[in-house]
Amino acid sequence: MGDHKDDHKDQPLRVGAAVRRRRRALQLTLAVVAGRSGLSVPFLSQIENDRARPSRTSLEKVADALRTTAVELLAAADPACSVDVVRAEPEPVAEPRMRSLVRGHHQMHASEFTGDHDAGREFQYRNDQLMYVADGAVEIEAEGRAYRLGRGDTLYLTGGVRHRWRATVSDTRVVVVAVAEHVEAVQNRSR
């Protein structure tokens, strides 16, 4: 067991999906990106399918062609394969708090809110989100309607919905799972 070959010391980033998402968001063909970057269509296709790992120079050429930066593409890249456990906190704390359940820069974000929550603050997320009441009860105001949720209830909000919420019981725990803000997940939603 001493030799952990599977640990991937330098977790290679899968930049291909980030390149493809950016290219499609700009509605560009591989041929157009090839023309702008000076790289070949087959090579770009291999990058997008993670069959080729571009050098920093190639990645910068691709980024320029996509009107972004290599840093942004790497930030939006998927870790090749990662498993991460976020442990429960040992003791419940009296004051309200929020903790992130997903570490790092991923396509999904999740937070746990414990205790009361500032009802005066209004939220509006670009992407969809799910609220799950793990304990206690909350009152949520969204699109002009009030919703009361108890333990085990969930509420789904599509991107762009303005909402505010508050805990109505002291030991309330709410888990909020959302598509991360840096991901363009709501391109063509008609309002």
Short mmCIF file of C-alpha atoms in Angstrom, two decimals:
data_model
loop_
_atom_site.label_atom_id
_atom_site.label_comp_id
_atom_site.label_asym_id
_atom_site.label_seq_id
_atom_site.Cartn_x
_atom_site.Cartn_y
_atom_site.Cartn_z
CA MET A 1 0.00 0.00 0.00
CA GLY A 2 3.03 2.28 0.34
CA ASP A 3 3.06 3.31 -3.32
CA HIS A 4 -0.01 5.39 -4.16
CA LYS A 5 0.13 5.61 -7.93
CA ASP A 6 -3.55 6.59 -7.98
CA ASP A 7 -3.02 9.77 -5.97
CA HIS A 8 -2.01 11.81 -9.06
CA LYS A 9 0.52 14.06 -7.35
CA ASP A 10 -0.09 16.87 -9.83
CA GLN A 11 -3.82 16.38 -10.46
CA PRO A 12 -3.86 17.13 -14.18
CA LEU A 13 -6.61 19.60 -15.02
CA ARG A 14 -9.08 18.70 -17.73
CA VAL A 15 -9.05 21.98 -19.57
CA GLY A 16 -10.88 20.52 -22.61
CA ALA A 17 -14.39 20.95 -21.25
CA ALA A 18 -13.64 24.56 -20.28
CA VAL A 19 -12.32 25.29 -23.79
CA ARG A 20 -15.39 23.70 -25.40
CA ARG A 21 -17.84 25.54 -23.10
CA ARG A 22 -16.16 28.86 -23.88
CA ARG A 23 -16.09 28.20 -27.64
CA ARG A 24 -19.77 27.22 -27.68
CA ALA A 25 -20.73 30.21 -25.54
CA LEU A 26 -19.18 32.42 -28.24
CA GLN A 27 -20.83 30.28 -30.95
CA LEU A 28 -17.55 29.66 -32.74
CA THR A 29 -16.57 26.66 -34.85
CA LEU A 30 -13.30 24.80 -34.36
CA ALA A 31 -12.25 26.15 -37.78
CA VAL A 32 -12.68 29.77 -36.64
CA VAL A 33 -10.68 29.12 -33.45
CA ALA A 34 -8.01 27.35 -35.53
CA GLY A 35 -7.80 30.36 -37.84
CA ARG A 36 -7.46 32.81 -34.94
CA SER A 37 -5.01 30.73 -32.92
CA GLY A 38 -2.84 29.29 -35.69
CA LEU A 39 -3.39 25.78 -34.28
CA SER A 40 -4.87 22.95 -36.35
CA VAL A 41 -8.49 21.79 -36.11
CA PRO A 42 -7.46 18.20 -35.21
CA PHE A 43 -5.20 19.48 -32.41
CA LEU A 44 -7.95 21.74 -31.04
CA SER A 45 -10.37 18.81 -31.17
CA GLN A 46 -7.89 16.69 -29.20
CA ILE A 47 -7.52 19.47 -26.60
CA GLU A 48 -11.32 19.70 -26.21
CA ASN A 49 -11.57 15.92 -25.76
CA ASP A 50 -8.63 15.88 -23.32
CA ARG A 51 -6.63 13.64 -25.65
CA ALA A 52 -3.87 16.27 -25.90
CA ARG A 53 -2.46 18.41 -23.13
CA PRO A 54 -1.67 21.84 -24.57
CA SER A 55 1.57 23.59 -23.64
CA ARG A 56 1.21 26.92 -21.87
CA THR A 57 1.95 28.70 -25.17
CA SER A 58 -0.74 26.72 -27.04
CA LEU A 59 -3.23 27.33 -24.23
CA GLU A 60 -2.52 31.07 -24.41
CA LYS A 61 -3.12 31.01 -28.18
CA VAL A 62 -6.44 29.20 -27.64
CA ALA A 63 -7.38 31.65 -24.86
CA ASP A 64 -6.63 34.64 -27.10
CA ALA A 65 -8.78 33.14 -29.85
CA LEU A 66 -11.60 32.72 -27.32
CA ARG A 67 -11.10 36.28 -25.98
CA THR A 68 -10.18 35.05 -22.51
CA THR A 69 -6.96 34.15 -20.65
CA ALA A 70 -5.15 30.90 -19.94
CA VAL A 71 -5.64 31.62 -16.22
CA GLU A 72 -9.45 31.84 -16.67
CA LEU A 73 -9.54 28.61 -18.70
CA LEU A 74 -7.51 26.79 -16.03
CA ALA A 75 -9.75 28.19 -13.30
CA ALA A 76 -12.82 26.81 -15.10
CA ALA A 77 -11.14 23.45 -15.78
CA ASP A 78 -12.33 20.25 -14.16
CA PRO A 79 -9.90 18.42 -11.88
CA ALA A 80 -9.15 15.15 -13.67
CA CYS A 81 -10.40 12.99 -10.85
CA SER A 82 -10.84 14.10 -7.30
CA VAL A 83 -12.70 12.93 -4.25
CA ASP A 84 -12.96 15.29 -1.30
CA VAL A 85 -14.59 14.72 2.08
CA VAL A 86 -15.70 17.70 4.18
CA ARG A 87 -16.21 16.48 7.74
CA ALA A 88 -19.00 17.61 10.04
CA GLU A 89 -18.02 20.23 12.58
CA PRO A 90 -17.56 18.69 16.05
CA GLU A 91 -19.92 20.87 18.11
CA PRO A 92 -22.90 23.01 17.14
CA VAL A 93 -22.03 26.69 17.56
CA ALA A 94 -24.52 29.14 19.05
CA GLU A 95 -24.10 32.00 16.57
CA PRO A 96 -25.38 31.75 12.99
CA ARG A 97 -22.79 30.69 10.47
CA MET A 98 -22.20 29.42 6.97
CA ARG A 99 -19.70 26.78 5.90
CA SER A 100 -18.80 25.68 2.42
CA LEU A 101 -19.38 21.99 1.68
CA VAL A 102 -17.38 22.06 -1.56
CA ARG A 103 -13.74 23.12 -1.45
CA GLY A 104 -12.00 24.66 -4.43
CA HIS A 105 -13.21 25.95 -7.78
CA HIS A 106 -15.83 23.53 -9.11
CA GLN A 107 -18.95 23.64 -11.24
CA MET A 108 -21.08 22.99 -8.18
CA HIS A 109 -21.18 25.00 -4.99
CA ALA A 110 -22.80 23.91 -1.73
CA SER A 111 -23.10 25.65 1.64
CA GLU A 112 -24.63 24.81 4.99
CA PHE A 113 -26.29 27.61 6.96
CA THR A 114 -26.77 27.03 10.69
CA GLY A 115 -28.85 29.20 13.00
CA ASP A 116 -30.77 32.31 12.05
CA HIS A 117 -30.17 34.07 8.78
CA ASP A 118 -30.48 37.73 7.86
CA ALA A 119 -33.94 37.97 6.33
CA GLY A 120 -33.30 41.52 5.19
CA ARG A 121 -30.78 40.43 2.61
CA GLU A 122 -32.09 39.58 -0.83
CA PHE A 123 -30.32 37.01 -2.98
CA GLN A 124 -30.29 36.53 -6.71
CA TYR A 125 -28.12 33.83 -8.24
CA ARG A 126 -27.30 33.57 -11.91
CA ASN A 127 -27.75 29.78 -11.92
CA ASP A 128 -30.23 27.31 -10.48
CA GLN A 129 -30.11 26.31 -6.84
CA LEU A 130 -31.69 23.85 -4.45
CA MET A 131 -32.42 24.58 -0.77
CA TYR A 132 -32.79 21.61 1.59
CA VAL A 133 -33.86 21.98 5.22
CA ALA A 134 -31.78 19.46 7.18
CA ASP A 135 -33.17 20.62 10.54
CA GLY A 136 -35.60 23.21 11.86
CA ALA A 137 -37.78 25.41 9.68
CA VAL A 138 -37.43 28.35 7.32
CA GLU A 139 -39.61 30.90 5.62
CA ILE A 140 -38.62 31.84 2.08
CA GLU A 141 -39.98 34.71 0.04
CA ALA A 142 -39.52 34.24 -3.70
CA GLU A 143 -41.21 35.91 -6.67
CA GLY A 144 -43.66 37.61 -4.31
CA ARG A 145 -44.81 34.38 -2.60
CA ALA A 146 -43.96 33.04 0.85
CA TYR A 147 -43.01 29.39 1.35
CA ARG A 148 -42.70 27.63 4.72
CA LEU A 149 -40.32 24.70 4.74
CA GLY A 150 -39.76 22.19 7.52
CA ARG A 151 -37.20 19.46 8.12
CA GLY A 152 -36.66 17.36 4.99
CA ASP A 153 -38.37 19.87 2.64
CA THR A 154 -36.63 21.21 -0.48
CA LEU A 155 -37.18 24.26 -2.65
CA TYR A 156 -35.80 24.63 -6.18
CA LEU A 157 -35.11 28.09 -7.58
CA THR A 158 -34.20 28.73 -11.20
CA GLY A 159 -31.41 31.19 -11.98
CA GLY A 160 -32.41 34.85 -11.70
CA VAL A 161 -35.16 34.39 -9.08
CA ARG A 162 -34.89 37.04 -6.36
CA HIS A 163 -35.45 35.62 -2.89
CA ARG A 164 -34.83 36.11 0.81
CA TRP A 165 -35.17 33.71 3.69
CA ARG A 166 -35.01 33.37 7.45
CA ALA A 167 -34.92 30.57 9.98
CA THR A 168 -38.06 30.38 12.10
CA VAL A 169 -36.62 27.84 14.58
CA SER A 170 -33.34 28.42 16.46
CA ASP A 171 -31.43 25.22 15.56
CA THR A 172 -32.13 25.41 11.84
CA ARG A 173 -29.68 23.93 9.31
CA VAL A 174 -30.17 24.62 5.61
CA VAL A 175 -28.08 23.16 2.80
CA VAL A 176 -27.94 25.23 -0.40
CA VAL A 177 -26.59 23.55 -3.53
CA ALA A 178 -26.10 25.63 -6.66
CA VAL A 179 -24.41 25.64 -10.04
CA ALA A 180 -21.34 27.82 -9.43
CA GLU A 181 -21.53 31.47 -10.48
CA HIS A 182 -18.56 31.17 -12.87
CA VAL A 183 -20.37 28.52 -14.95
CA GLU A 184 -22.54 29.81 -17.82
CA ALA A 185 -25.49 27.51 -17.21
CA VAL A 186 -28.37 29.81 -18.15
CA GLN A 187 -27.44 30.94 -21.65
CA ASN A 188 -30.73 30.88 -23.48
CA ARG A 189 -33.38 31.04 -20.78
CA SER A 190 -36.23 33.25 -21.92
CA ARG A 191 -37.56 35.47 -19.15
#
